[in-house]
PDB file of C-alpha atoms in Angstrom:
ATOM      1  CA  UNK A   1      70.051 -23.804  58.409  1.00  0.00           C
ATOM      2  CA  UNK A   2      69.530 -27.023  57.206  1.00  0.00           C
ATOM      3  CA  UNK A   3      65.797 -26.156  58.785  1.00  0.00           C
ATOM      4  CA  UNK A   4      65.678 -23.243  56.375  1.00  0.00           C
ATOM      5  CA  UNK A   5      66.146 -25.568  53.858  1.00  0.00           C
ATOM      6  CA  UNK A   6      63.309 -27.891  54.145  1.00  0.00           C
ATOM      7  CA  UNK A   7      60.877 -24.817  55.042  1.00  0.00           C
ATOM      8  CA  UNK A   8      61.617 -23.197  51.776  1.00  0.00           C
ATOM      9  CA  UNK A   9      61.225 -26.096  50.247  1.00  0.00           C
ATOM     10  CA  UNK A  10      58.080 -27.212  51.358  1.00  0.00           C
ATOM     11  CA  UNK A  11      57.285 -23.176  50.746  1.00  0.00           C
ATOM     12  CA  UNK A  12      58.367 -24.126  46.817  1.00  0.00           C
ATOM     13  CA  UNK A  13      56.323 -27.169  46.926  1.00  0.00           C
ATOM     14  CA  UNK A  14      53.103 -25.826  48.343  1.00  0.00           C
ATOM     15  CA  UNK A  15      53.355 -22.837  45.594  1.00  0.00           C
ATOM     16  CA  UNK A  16      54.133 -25.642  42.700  1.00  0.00           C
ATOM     17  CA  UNK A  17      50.957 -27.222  43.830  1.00  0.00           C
ATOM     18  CA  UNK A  18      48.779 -24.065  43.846  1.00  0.00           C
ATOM     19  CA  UNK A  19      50.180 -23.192  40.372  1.00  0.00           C
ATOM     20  CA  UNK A  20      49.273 -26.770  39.514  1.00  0.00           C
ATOM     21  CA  UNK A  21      45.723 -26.434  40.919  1.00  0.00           C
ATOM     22  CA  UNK A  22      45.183 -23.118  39.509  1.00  0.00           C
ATOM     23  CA  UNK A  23      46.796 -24.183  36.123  1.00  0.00           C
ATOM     24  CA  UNK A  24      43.896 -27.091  36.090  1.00  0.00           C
ATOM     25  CA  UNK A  25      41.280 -25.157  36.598  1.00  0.00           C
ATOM     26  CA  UNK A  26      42.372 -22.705  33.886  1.00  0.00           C
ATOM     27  CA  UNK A  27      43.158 -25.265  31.229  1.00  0.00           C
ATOM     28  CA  UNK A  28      39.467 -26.908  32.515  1.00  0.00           C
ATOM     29  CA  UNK A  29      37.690 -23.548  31.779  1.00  0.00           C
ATOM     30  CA  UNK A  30      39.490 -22.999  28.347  1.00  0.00           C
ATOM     31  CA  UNK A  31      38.424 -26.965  27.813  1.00  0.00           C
ATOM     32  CA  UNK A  32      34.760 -25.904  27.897  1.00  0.00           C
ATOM     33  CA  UNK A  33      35.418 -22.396  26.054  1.00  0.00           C
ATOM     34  CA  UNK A  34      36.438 -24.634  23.355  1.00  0.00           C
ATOM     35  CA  UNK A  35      33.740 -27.008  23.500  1.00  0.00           C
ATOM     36  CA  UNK A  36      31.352 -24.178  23.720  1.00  0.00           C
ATOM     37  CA  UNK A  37      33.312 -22.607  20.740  1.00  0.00           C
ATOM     38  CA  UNK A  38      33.207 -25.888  18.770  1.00  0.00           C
ATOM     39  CA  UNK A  39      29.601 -26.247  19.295  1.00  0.00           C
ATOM     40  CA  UNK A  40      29.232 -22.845  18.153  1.00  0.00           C
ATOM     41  CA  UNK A  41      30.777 -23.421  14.747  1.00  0.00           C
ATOM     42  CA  UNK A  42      29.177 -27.092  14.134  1.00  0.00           C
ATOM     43  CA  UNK A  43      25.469 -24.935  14.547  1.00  0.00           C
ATOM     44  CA  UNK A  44      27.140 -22.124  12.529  1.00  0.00           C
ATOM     45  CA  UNK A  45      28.033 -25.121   9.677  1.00  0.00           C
ATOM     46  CA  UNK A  46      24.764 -26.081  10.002  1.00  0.00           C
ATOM     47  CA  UNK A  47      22.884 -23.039   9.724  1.00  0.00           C
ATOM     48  CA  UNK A  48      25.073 -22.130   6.628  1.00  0.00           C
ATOM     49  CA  UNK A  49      24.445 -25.125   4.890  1.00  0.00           C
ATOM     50  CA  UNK A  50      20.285 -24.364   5.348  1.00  0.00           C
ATOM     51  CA  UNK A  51      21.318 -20.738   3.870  1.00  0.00           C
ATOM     52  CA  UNK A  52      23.795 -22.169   1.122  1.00  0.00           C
ATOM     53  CA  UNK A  53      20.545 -24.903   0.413  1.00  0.00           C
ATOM     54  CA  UNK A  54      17.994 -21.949   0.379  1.00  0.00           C
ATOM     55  CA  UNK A  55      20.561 -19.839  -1.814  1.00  0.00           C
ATOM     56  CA  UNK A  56      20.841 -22.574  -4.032  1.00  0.00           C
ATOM     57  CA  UNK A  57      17.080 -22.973  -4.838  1.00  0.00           C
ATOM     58  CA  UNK A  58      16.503 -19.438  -4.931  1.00  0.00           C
ATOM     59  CA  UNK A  59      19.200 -19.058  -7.655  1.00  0.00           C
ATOM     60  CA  UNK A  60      17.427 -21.889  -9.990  1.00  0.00           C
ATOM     61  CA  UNK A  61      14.329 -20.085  -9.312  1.00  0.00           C
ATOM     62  CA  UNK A  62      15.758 -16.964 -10.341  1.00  0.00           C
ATOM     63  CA  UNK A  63      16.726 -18.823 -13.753  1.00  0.00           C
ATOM     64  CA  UNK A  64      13.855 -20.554 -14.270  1.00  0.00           C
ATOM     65  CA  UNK A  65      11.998 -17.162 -14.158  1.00  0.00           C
ATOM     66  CA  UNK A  66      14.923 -15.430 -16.344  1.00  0.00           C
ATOM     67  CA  UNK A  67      14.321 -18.131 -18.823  1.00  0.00           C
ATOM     68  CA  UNK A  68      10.361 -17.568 -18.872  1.00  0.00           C
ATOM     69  CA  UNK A  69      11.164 -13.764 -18.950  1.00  0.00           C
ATOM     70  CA  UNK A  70      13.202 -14.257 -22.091  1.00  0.00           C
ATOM     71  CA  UNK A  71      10.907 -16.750 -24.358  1.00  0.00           C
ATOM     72  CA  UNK A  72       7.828 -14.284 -23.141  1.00  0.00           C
ATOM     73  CA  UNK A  73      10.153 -11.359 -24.408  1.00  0.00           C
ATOM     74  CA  UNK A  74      11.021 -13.783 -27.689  1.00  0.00           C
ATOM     75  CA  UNK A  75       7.377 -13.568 -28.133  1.00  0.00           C
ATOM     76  CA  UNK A  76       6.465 -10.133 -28.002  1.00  0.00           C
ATOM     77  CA  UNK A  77       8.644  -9.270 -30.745  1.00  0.00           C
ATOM     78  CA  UNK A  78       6.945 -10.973 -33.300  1.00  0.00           C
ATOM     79  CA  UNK A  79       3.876  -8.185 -32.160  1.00  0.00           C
ATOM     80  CA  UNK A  80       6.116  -5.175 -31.580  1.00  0.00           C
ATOM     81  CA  UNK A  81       7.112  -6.349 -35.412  1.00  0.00           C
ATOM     82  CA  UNK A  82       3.956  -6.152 -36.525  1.00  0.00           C
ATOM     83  CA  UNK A  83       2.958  -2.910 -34.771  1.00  0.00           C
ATOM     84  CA  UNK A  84       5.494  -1.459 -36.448  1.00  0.00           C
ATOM     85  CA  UNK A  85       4.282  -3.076 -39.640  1.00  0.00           C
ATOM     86  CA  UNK A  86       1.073  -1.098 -39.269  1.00  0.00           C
ATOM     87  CA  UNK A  87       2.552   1.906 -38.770  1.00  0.00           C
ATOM     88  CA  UNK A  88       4.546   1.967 -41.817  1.00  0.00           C
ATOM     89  CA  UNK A  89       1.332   0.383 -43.292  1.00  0.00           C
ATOM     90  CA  UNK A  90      -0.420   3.793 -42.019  1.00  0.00           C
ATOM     91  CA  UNK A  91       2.219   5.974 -42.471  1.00  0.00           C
ATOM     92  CA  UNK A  92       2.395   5.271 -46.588  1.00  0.00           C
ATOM     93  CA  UNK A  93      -1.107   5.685 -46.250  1.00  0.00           C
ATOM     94  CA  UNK A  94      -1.628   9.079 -44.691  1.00  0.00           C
ATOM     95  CA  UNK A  95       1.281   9.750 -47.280  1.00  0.00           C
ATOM     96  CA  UNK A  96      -0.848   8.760 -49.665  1.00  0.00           C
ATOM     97  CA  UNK A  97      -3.923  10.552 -48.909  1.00  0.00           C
ATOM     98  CA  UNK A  98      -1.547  13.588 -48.377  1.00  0.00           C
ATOM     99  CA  UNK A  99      -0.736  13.013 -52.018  1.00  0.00           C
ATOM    100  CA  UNK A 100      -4.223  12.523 -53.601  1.00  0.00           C
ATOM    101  CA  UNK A 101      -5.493  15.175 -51.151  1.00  0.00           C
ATOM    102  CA  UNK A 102      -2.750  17.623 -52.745  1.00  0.00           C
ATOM    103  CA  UNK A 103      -3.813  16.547 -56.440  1.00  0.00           C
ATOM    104  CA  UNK A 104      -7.195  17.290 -56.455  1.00  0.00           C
ATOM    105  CA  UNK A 105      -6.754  20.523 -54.430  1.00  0.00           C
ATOM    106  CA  UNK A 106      -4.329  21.371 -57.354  1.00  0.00           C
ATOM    107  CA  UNK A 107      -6.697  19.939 -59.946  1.00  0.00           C
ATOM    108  CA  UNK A 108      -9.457  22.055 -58.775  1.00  0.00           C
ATOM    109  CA  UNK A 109      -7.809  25.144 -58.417  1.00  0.00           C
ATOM    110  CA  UNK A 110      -6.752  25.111 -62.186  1.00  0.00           C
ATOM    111  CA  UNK A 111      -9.923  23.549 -63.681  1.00  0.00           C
ATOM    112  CA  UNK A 112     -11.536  25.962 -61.123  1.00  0.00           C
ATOM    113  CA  UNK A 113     -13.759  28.016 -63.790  1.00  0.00           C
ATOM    114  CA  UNK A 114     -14.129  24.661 -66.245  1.00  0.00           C
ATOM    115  CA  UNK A 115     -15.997  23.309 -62.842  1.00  0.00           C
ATOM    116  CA  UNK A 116     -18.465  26.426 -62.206  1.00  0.00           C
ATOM    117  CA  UNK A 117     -19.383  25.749 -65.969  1.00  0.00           C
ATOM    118  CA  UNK A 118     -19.896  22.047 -65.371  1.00  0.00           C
ATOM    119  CA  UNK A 119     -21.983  23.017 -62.654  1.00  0.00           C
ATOM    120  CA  UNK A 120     -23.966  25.900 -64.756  1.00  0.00           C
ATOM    121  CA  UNK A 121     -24.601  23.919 -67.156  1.00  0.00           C
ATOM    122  CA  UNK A 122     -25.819  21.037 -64.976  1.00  0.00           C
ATOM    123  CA  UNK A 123     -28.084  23.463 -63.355  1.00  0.00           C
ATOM    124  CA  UNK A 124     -29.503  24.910 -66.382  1.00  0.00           C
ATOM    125  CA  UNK A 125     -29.973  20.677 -67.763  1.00  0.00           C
ATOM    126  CA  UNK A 126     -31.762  19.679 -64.689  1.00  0.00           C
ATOM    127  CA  UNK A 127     -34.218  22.978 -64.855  1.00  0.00           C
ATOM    128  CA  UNK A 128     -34.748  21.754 -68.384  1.00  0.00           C
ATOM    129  CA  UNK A 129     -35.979  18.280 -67.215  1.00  0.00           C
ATOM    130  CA  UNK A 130     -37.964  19.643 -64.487  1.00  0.00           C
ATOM    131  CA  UNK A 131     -39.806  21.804 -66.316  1.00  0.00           C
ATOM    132  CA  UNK A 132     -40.313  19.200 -69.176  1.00  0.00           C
ATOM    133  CA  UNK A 133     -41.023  16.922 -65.958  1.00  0.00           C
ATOM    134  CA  UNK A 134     -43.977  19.538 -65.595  1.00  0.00           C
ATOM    135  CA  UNK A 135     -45.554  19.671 -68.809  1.00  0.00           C
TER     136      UNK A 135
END
């Protein structure tokens, strides 16, 4: 019995020792998984510092150009001001015209027959002075 014993406990020893083994080679494998891992995530840091770097000049950029946008835009409104000057400049004008245009329409509709007068008796003065012209 006492045979028993020592063969189940060598039995117990051997399988300690294979757990052992196979427990180093394990924690050896998930050693380099985490170097791998860790290597990884130190390119990964680097690589987003490059982007955060790139992100960072691409934003000043973008405010450099919103700043240029906005003084060209400042600019232009001292023109759209003054386009819109000449319009109102053009609009009174064609209001005016409207307005003159309207008055002598009106004049000459109620000095209408004075006019053909004016003009007879323009007609018969010239004849006058061309004949006298003649003689």
């Amino acid at each position: 019995m006492q045979g028993l014993l020592y063969i189940s406990a060598l039995i117990a020893a051997v399988a300690f020792a294979v757990l052992v083994v196979f427990l180093a080679i394990t924690l050896k494998a998930v050693a380099r998984t985490m170097n791998n891992v860790a290597d990884t995530l130190e390119g990964f840091e680097k690589q987003m510092l490059g982007i955060t770097t790139e992100t960072t000049e691409l934003l000043k950029k973008t405010n450099r150009l919103a700043e240029d946008v906005n003084q060209k835009t400042a600019k232009l409104d001292g023109v759209f001001d003054g386009v819109k000057g000449i319009g109102d400049t053009l609009n009174e004008f064609n209001t005016s015209l409207k307005d003159v245009t309207n008055k002598i329409s009106r004049d000459a509709s109620e000095n209408q027959e004075q006019a053909s007068q004016a003009v007879k008796w323009g007609s018969a003065v010239l004849d006058l002075w061309r004949k006298n012209r003649r003689k």
